[in-house]
Structures are given as C-alpha cells and as structure tokens.
PDB file of C-alpha atoms in Angstrom:
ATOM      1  CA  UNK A   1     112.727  82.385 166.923  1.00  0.00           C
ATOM      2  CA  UNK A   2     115.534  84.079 168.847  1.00  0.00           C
ATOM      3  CA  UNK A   3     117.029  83.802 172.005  1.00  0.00           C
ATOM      4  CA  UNK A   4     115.074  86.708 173.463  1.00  0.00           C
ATOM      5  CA  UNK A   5     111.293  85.985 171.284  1.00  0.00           C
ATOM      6  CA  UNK A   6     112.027  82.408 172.439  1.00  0.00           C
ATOM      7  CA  UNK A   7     112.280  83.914 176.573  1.00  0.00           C
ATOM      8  CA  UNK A   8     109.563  86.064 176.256  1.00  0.00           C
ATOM      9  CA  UNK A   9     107.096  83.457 174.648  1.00  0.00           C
ATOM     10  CA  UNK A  10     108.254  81.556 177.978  1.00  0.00           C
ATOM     11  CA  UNK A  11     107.420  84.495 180.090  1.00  0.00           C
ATOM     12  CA  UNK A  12     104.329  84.495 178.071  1.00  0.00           C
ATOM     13  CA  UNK A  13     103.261  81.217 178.286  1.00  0.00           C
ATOM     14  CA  UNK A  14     104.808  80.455 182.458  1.00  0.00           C
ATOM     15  CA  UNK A  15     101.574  78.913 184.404  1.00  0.00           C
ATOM     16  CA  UNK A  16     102.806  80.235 187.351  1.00  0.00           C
ATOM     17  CA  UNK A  17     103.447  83.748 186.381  1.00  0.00           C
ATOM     18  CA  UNK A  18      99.571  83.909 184.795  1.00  0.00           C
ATOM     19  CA  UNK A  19      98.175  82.233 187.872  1.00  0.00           C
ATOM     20  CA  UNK A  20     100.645  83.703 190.640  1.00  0.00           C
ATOM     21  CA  UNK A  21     101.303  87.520 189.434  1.00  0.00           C
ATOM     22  CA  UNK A  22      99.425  88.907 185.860  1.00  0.00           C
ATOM     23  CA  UNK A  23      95.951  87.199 186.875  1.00  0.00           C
ATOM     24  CA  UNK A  24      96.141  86.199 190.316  1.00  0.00           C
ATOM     25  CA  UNK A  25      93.407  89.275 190.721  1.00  0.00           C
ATOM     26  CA  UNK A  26      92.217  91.616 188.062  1.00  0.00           C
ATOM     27  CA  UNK A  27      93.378  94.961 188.501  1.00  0.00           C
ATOM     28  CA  UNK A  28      96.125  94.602 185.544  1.00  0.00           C
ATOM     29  CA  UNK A  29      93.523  92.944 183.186  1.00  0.00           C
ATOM     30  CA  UNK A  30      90.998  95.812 184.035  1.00  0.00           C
ATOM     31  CA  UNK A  31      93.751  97.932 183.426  1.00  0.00           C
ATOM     32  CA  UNK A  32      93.866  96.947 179.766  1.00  0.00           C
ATOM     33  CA  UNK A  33      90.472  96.684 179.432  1.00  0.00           C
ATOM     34  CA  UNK A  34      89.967 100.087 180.548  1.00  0.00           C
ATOM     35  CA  UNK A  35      91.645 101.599 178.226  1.00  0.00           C
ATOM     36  CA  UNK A  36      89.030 100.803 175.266  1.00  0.00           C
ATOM     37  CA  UNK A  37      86.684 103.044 176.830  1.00  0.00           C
ATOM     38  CA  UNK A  38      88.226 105.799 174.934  1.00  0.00           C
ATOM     39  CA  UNK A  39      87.693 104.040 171.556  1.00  0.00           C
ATOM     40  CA  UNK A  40      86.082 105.338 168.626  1.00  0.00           C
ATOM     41  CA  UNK A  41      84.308 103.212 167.266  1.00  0.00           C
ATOM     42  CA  UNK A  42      83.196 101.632 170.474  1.00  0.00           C
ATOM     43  CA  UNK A  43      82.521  98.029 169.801  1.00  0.00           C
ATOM     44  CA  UNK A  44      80.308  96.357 172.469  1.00  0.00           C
ATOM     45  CA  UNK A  45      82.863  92.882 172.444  1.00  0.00           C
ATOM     46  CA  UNK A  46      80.500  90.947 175.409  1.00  0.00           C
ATOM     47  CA  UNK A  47      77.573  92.555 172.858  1.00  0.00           C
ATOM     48  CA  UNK A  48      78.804  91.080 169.763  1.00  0.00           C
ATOM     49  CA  UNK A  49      80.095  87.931 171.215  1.00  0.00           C
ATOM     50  CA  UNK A  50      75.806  87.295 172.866  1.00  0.00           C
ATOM     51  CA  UNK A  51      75.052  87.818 169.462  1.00  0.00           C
ATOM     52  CA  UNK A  52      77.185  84.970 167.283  1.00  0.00           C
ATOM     53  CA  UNK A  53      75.712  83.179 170.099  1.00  0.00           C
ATOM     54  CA  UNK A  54      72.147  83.837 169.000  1.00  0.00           C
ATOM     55  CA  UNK A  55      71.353  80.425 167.377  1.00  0.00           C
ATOM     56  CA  UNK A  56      73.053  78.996 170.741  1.00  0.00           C
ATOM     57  CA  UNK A  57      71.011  77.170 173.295  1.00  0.00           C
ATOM     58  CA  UNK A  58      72.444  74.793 175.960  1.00  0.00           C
ATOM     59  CA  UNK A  59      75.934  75.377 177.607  1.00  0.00           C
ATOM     60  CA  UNK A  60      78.687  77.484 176.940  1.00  0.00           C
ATOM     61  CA  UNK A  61      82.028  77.510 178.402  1.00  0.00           C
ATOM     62  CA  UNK A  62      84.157  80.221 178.306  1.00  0.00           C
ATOM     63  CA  UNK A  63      88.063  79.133 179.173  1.00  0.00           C
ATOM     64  CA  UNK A  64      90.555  81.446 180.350  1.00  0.00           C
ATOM     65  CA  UNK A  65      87.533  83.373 181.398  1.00  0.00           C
ATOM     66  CA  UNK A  66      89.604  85.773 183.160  1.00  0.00           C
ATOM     67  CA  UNK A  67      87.362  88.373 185.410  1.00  0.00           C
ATOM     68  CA  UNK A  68      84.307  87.318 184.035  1.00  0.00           C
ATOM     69  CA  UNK A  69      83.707  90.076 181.848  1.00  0.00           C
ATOM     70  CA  UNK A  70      81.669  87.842 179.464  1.00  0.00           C
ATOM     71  CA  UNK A  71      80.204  85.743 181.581  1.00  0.00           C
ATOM     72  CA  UNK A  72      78.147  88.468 183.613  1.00  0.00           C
ATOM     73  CA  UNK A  73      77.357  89.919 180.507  1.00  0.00           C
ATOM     74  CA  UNK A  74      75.723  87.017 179.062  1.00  0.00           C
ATOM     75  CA  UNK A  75      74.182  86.150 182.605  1.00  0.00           C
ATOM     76  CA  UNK A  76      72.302  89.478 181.610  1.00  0.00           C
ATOM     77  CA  UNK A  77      71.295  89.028 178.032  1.00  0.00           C
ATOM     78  CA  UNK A  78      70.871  85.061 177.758  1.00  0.00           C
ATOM     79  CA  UNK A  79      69.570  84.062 181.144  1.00  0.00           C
ATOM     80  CA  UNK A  80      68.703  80.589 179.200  1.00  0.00           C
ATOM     81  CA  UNK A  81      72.163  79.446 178.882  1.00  0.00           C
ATOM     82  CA  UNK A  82      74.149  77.051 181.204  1.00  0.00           C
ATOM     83  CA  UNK A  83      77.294  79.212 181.721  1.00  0.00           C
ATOM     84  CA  UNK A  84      80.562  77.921 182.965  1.00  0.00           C
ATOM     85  CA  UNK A  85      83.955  79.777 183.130  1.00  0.00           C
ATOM     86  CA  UNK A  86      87.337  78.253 183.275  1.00  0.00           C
ATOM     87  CA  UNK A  87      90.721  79.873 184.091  1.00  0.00           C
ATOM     88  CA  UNK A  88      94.212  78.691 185.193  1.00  0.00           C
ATOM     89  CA  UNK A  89      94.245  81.941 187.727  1.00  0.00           C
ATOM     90  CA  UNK A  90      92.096  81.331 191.082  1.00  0.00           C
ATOM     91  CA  UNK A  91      92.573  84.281 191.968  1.00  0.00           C
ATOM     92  CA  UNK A  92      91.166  85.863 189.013  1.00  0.00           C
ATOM     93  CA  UNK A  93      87.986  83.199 189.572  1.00  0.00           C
ATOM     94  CA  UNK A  94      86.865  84.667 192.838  1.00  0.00           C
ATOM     95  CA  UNK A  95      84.161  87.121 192.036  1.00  0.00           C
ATOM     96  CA  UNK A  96      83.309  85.841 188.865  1.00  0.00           C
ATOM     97  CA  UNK A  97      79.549  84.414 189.226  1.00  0.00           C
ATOM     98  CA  UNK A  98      79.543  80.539 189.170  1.00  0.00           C
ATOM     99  CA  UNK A  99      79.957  77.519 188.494  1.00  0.00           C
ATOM    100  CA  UNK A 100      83.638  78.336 187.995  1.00  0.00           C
ATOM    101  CA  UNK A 101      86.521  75.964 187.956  1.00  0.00           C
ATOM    102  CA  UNK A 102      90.301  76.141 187.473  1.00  0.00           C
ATOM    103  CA  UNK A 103      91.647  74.213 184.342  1.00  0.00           C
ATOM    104  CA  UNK A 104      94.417  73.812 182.081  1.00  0.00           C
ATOM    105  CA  UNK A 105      93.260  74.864 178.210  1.00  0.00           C
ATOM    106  CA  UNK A 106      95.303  72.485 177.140  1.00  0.00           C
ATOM    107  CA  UNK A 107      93.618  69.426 179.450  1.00  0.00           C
ATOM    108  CA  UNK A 108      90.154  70.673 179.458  1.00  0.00           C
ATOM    109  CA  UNK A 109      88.192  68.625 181.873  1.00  0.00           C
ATOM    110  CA  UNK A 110      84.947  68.193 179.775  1.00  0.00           C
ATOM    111  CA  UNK A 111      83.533  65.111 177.444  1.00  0.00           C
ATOM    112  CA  UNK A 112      83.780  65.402 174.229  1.00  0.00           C
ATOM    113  CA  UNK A 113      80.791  67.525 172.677  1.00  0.00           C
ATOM    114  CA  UNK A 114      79.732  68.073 175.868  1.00  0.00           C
ATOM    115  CA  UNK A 115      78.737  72.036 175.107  1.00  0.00           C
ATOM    116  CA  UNK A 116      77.312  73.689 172.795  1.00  0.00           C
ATOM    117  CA  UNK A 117      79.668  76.862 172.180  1.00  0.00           C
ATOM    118  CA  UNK A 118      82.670  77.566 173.297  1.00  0.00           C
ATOM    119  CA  UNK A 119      84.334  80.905 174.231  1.00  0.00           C
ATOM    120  CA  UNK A 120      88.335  81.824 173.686  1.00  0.00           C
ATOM    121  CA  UNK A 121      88.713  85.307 174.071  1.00  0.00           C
ATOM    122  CA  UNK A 122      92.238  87.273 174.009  1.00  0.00           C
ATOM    123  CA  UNK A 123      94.019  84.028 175.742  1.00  0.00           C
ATOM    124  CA  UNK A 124      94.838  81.415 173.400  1.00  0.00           C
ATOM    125  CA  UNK A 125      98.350  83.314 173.083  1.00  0.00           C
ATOM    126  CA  UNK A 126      98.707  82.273 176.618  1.00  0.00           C
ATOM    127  CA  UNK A 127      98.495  78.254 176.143  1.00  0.00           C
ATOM    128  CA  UNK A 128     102.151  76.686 175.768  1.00  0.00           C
ATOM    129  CA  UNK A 129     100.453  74.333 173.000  1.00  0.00           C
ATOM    130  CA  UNK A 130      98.114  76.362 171.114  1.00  0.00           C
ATOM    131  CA  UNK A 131      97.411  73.702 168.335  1.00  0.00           C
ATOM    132  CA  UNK A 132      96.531  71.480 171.512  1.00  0.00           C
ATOM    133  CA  UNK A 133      94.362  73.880 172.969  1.00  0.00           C
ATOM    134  CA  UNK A 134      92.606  74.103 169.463  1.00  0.00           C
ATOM    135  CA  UNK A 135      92.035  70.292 168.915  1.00  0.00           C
ATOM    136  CA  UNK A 136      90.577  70.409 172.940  1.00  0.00           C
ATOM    137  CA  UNK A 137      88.191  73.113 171.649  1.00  0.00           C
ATOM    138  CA  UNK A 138      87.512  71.338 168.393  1.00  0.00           C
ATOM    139  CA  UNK A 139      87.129  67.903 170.631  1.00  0.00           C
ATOM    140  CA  UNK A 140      84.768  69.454 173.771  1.00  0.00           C
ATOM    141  CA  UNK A 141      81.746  71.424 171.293  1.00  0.00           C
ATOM    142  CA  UNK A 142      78.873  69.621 169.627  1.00  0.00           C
ATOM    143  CA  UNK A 143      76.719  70.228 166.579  1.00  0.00           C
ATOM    144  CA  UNK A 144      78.443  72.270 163.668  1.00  0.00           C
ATOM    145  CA  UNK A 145      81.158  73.036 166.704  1.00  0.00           C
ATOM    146  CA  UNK A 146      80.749  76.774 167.329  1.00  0.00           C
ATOM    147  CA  UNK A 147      83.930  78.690 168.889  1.00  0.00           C
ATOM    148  CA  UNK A 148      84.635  81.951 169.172  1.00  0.00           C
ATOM    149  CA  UNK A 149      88.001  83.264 169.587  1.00  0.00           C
ATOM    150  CA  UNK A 150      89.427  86.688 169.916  1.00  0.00           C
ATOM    151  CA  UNK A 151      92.957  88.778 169.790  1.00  0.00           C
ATOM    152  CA  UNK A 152      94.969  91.252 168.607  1.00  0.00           C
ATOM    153  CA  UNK A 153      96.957  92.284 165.431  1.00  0.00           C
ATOM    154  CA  UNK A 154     100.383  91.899 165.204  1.00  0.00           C
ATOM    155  CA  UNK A 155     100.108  95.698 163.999  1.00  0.00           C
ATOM    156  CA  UNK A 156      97.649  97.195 167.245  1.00  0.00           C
ATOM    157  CA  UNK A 157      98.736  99.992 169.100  1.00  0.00           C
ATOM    158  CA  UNK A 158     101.841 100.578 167.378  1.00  0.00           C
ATOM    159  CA  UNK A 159     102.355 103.746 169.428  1.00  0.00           C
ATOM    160  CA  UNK A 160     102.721 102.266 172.284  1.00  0.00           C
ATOM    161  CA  UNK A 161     105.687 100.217 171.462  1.00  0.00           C
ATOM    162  CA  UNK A 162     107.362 103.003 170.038  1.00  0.00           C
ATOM    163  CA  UNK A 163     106.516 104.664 173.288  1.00  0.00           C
ATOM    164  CA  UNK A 164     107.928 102.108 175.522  1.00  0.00           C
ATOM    165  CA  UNK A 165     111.450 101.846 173.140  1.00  0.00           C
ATOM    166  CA  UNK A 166     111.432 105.918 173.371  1.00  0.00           C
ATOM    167  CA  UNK A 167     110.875 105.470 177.134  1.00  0.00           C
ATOM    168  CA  UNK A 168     113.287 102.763 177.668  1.00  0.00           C
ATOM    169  CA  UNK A 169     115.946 104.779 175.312  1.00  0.00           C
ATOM    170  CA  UNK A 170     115.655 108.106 177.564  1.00  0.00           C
ATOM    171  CA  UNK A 171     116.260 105.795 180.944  1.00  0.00           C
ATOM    172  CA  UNK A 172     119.073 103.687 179.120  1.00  0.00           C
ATOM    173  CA  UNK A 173     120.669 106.992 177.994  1.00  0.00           C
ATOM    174  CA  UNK A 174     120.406 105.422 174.017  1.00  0.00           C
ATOM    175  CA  UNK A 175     118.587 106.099 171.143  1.00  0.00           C
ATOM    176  CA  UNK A 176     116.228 103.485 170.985  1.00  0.00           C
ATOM    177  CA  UNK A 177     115.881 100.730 173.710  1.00  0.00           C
ATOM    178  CA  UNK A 178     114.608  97.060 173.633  1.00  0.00           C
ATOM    179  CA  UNK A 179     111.023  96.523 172.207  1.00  0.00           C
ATOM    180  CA  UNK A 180     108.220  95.585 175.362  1.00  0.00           C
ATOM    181  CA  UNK A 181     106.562  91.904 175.443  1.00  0.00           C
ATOM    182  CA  UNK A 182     104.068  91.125 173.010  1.00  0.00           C
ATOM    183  CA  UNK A 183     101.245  89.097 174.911  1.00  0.00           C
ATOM    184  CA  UNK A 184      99.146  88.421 171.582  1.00  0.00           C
ATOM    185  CA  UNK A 185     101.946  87.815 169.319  1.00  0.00           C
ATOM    186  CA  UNK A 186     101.900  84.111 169.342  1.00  0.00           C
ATOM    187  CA  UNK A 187      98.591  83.931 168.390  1.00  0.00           C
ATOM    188  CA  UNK A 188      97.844  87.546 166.460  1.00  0.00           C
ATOM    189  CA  UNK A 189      95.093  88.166 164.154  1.00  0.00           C
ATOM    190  CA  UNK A 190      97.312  87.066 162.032  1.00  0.00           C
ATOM    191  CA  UNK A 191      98.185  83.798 162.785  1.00  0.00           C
ATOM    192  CA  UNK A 192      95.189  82.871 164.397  1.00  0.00           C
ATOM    193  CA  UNK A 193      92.821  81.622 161.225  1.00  0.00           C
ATOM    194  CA  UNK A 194      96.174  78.688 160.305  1.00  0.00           C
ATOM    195  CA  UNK A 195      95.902  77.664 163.828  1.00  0.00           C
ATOM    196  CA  UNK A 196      92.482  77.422 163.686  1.00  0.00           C
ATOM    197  CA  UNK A 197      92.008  76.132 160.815  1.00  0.00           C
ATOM    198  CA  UNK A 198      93.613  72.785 161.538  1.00  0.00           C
ATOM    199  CA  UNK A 199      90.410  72.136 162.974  1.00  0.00           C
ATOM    200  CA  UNK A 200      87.364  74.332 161.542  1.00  0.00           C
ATOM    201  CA  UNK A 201      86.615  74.307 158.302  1.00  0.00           C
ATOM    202  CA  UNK A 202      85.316  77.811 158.119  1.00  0.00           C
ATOM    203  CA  UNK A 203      87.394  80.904 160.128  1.00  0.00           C
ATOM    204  CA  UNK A 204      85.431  83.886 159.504  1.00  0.00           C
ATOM    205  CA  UNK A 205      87.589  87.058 160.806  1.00  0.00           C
ATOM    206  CA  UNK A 206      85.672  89.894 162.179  1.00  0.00           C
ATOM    207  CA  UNK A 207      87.861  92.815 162.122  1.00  0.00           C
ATOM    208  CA  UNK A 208      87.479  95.879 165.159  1.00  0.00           C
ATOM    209  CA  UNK A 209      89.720  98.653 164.164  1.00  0.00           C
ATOM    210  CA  UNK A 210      89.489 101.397 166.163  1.00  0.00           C
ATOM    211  CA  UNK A 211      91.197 104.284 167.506  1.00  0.00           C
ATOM    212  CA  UNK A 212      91.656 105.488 170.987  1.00  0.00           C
ATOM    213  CA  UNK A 213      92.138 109.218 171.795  1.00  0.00           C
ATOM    214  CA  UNK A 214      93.060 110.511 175.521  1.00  0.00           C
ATOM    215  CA  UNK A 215      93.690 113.490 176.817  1.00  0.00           C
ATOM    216  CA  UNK A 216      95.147 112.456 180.263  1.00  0.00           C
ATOM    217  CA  UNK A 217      98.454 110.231 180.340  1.00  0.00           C
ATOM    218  CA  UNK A 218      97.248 108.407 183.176  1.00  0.00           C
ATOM    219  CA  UNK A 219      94.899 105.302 181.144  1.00  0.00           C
ATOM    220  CA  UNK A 220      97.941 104.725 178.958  1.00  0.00           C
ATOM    221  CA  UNK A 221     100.004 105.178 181.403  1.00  0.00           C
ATOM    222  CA  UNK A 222      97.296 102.576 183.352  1.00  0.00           C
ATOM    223  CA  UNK A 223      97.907 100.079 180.545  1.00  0.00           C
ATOM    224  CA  UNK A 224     101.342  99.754 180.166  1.00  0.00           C
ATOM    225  CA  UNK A 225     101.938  99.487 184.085  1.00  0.00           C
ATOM    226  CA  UNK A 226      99.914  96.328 183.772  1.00  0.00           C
ATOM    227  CA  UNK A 227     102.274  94.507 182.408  1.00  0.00           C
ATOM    228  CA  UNK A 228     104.507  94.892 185.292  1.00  0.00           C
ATOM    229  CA  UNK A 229     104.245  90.656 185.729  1.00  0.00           C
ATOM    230  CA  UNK A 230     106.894  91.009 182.987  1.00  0.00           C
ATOM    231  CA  UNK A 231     109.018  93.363 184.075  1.00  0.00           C
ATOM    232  CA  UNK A 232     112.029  91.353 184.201  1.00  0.00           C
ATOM    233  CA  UNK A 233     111.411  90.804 180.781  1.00  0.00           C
ATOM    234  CA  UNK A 234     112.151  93.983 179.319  1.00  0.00           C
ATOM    235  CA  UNK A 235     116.035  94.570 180.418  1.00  0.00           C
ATOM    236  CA  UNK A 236     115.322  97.862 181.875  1.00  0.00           C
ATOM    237  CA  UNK A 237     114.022 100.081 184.998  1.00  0.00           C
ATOM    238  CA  UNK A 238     110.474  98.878 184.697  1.00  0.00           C
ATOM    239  CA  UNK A 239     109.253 101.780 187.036  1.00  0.00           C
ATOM    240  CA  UNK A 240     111.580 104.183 185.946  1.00  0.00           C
ATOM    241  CA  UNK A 241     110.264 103.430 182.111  1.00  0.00           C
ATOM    242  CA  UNK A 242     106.813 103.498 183.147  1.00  0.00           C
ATOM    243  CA  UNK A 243     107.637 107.182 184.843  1.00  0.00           C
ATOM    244  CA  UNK A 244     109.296 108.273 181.449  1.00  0.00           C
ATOM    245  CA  UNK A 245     106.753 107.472 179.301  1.00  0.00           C
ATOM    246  CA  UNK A 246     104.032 109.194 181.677  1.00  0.00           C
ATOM    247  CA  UNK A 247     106.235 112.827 180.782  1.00  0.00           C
ATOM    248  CA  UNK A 248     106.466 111.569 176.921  1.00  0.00           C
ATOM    249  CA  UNK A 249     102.339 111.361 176.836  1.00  0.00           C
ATOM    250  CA  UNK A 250     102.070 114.487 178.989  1.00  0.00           C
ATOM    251  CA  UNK A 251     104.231 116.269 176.697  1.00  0.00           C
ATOM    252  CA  UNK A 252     102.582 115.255 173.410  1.00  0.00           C
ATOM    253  CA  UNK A 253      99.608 115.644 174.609  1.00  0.00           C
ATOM    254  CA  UNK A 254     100.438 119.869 175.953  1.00  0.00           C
ATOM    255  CA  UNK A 255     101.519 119.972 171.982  1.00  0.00           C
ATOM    256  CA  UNK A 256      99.070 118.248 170.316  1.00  0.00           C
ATOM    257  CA  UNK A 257      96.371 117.943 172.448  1.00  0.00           C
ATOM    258  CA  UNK A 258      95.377 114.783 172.532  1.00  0.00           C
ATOM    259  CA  UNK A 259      97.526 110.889 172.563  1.00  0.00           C
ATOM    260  CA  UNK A 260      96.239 108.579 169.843  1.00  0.00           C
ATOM    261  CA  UNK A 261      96.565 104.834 169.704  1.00  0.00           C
ATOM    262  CA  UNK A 262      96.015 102.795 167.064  1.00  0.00           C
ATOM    263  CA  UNK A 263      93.307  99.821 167.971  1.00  0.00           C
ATOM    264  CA  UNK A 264      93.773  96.229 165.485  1.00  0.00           C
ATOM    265  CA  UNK A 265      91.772  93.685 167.151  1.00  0.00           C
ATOM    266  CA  UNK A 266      89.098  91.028 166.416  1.00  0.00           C
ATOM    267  CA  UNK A 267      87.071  88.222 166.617  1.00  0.00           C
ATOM    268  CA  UNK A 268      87.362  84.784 164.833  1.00  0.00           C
ATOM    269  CA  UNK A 269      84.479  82.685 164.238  1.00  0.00           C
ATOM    270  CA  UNK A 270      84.897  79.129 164.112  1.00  0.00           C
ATOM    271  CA  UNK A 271      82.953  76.105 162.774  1.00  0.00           C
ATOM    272  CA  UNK A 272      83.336  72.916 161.545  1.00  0.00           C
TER     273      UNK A 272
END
C-alpha cells in the first residue's frame, strides 16, 4: 500500500470523521443513495435483502445501520422480527425507528449467537479491522449463521472517477489530476468473499449490475458532493472540483444527451 492508499484507508476508516462529519446526519448518505433511482435495472436492495431473510424468524441486527433504510423497510414487510440497528454515528441513529444503539463493529456488544441474522450492508469497508469485524459477525449469529453483506466493485462507476481526475485536471491546470477516495475499496466485491470466507463456509455473490442514465447534472453532481467529509483528502479545490465537474456533465449531456454511469454492486450471502 502506498503512502497516499495507506492515508486515505485512514481517512476511510477515522471513527471520528464517520461519526462527527460523513454520518453525523444523513443528507450525504441519501445523497448516494439517491442516485440509484435512475438505475436500470432497478433492484429493490431492502426487497431482496427481506427476502434471503425469508427462512429468518427471531432477531436481526443490522450494524452500521446507517439511516435506517433497511430497518423501516423490514419493519414493513416482516413485522414478526425483533429488529435492532447499530451504528458508530449518533447522529445518523436519530430518526431511525428503535431500539437503536451506538457500537463499535469491531466490539459488538451482543452474546454470542444471540441473533438469528445479521445485516452488513455497504460498511464493512469502514471497520479499521475488517477480519475482526467478520469473526464478531461469525461469533454474534446462531443456527447455520446467516449474514448478509453488501458493497461495491472495485470496477463501479468508473465514470465518475474519470470525471473527478478530468475535474481536478481542469482546476489544477494539468492533464489529469489525483484519483478521488475509494470508500468500498478495502472491502470491494472483490475482496469481500476471502474476507469472508475466513469464517463462512459458503459466500454466495449476488451480482447487481446496473446502469444509471441522467439527464440533469445535478444527482451526480449530488453524489460526488457527498463526499465532501474527505475533502482534504483529495489535494485539490474540493468546491471548485465539484463546480467543474457540474459544467463537464452539463456539457456531455447538451452533446449526447444523456450522462451514463456504470453500476457494479452486490450482495454476499454468508453461512457457515
């Protein structure tokens, strides 16, 4: 790992950036999950996640539960299940319908095979120790030890990287400038099923390609502002870049009509 990967798995990975700026509400994390709205295919994620949970009954805990996305959803379609939701963030906690609690995936505050499921969706990447965080997972489910896991490809929405190094080039006055943080890259599609598999026999990856198509800059331009809790990770004008690449998607989007985006994500079923 270099210098700068090693830095921005810090960034990526800094308790009190997740809890104090990227999730200490959700309007950035909204912001990202906005942007699948525009998808095609549409994949109903809290949908498909209620249903690997079909055989399920009991509890089910759903750590770095973010803004509850999940949880409501499965409030809604399996009122039968004890719910709880865990996340590092308070802030992020506050409208998410209880019992809530703020906790460290890494220290999970639960007996072993205490539930019967447990969700890790799009946040493992966050956990300094991921293989940690797995054997806590591995350690806190009973029965056949059902988890579900979820994240991105280190190949998804390409374009938008090449945006941001166009974007950061024009403000720079060079070519091509530095690359923007990778949240999921620690733990990509990837790399997930070897991290995993340390502790589940069986990894079963559930692919979601997908491609989004706007024809307003503003949702991209949506996304990419939300990562703003790293700006000082990315060695250039963070509003200036963000203001550049809002003209580059106007622009291709006057000449081509539309601004396409490239979608790898997926789930990763996990059991013993």
């Amino acid at each position: 790992m270099t210098d700068l990967s090693a830095a921005h798995a810090a960034a990526v990975t800094d308790r009190a950036r997740l809890a104090g700026s990227a999730y200490n509400g959700d309007r950035d994390l909204a912001a990202r999950q906005s942007l699948y709205q525009w998808q095609m295919p549409r994949y109903d994620l809290p949908g498909l996640v209620a249903e690997q949970l079909g055989d399920v009954r009991g509890c089910v805990v759903d750590i770095g539960c973010g803004n509850g996305k999940f949880i409501q959803r499965l409030r809604q379609d399996r009122g039968d299940l004890f719910l709880l939701g865990l996340d590092i963030a308070p802030g992020i906690l506050a409208d998410v319908p209880g019992p809530v609690a703020v906790a460290d995936a890494t220290r999970l505050p639960l007996a072993a095979r205490s539930v019967d499921a447990a969700l890790a969706l799009h946040m493992l990447y966050h956990v300094p120790d991921i293989p940690q965080a797995v054997r806590e997972l591995a350690r806190i489910v009973a029965g056949d030890g059902l988890v579900i896991a979820s994240t991105n490809s280190d190949r998804d929405k390409g374009e938008l990287d090449d945006l941001w190094q166009r974007a950061t080039g024009d403000v720079l006055g060079i070519d091509r400038g530095p690359a923007r943080i990778s949240l999921s890259a620690r733990f990509s599609l990837e790399k997930a099923p070897a991290f995993l598999g340390e502790e589940f026999s069986r990894v079963e990856v559930v692919e979601l390609p997908g491609t989004i198509t706007v024809h307003d800059p503003e949702p991209v331009v949506a996304h990419m502002a939300s990562y703003r809790a790293w700006a000082d990770q990315h060695e250039v004008p963070f509003d200036a870049t963000i203001d550049r690449a809002r003209t580059l998607v106007a622009d291709h989007i006057v000449r081509h009509g539309a601004y396409e985006i490239t979608c790898r994500g997926g789930l990763l079923v996990c059991r013993r």
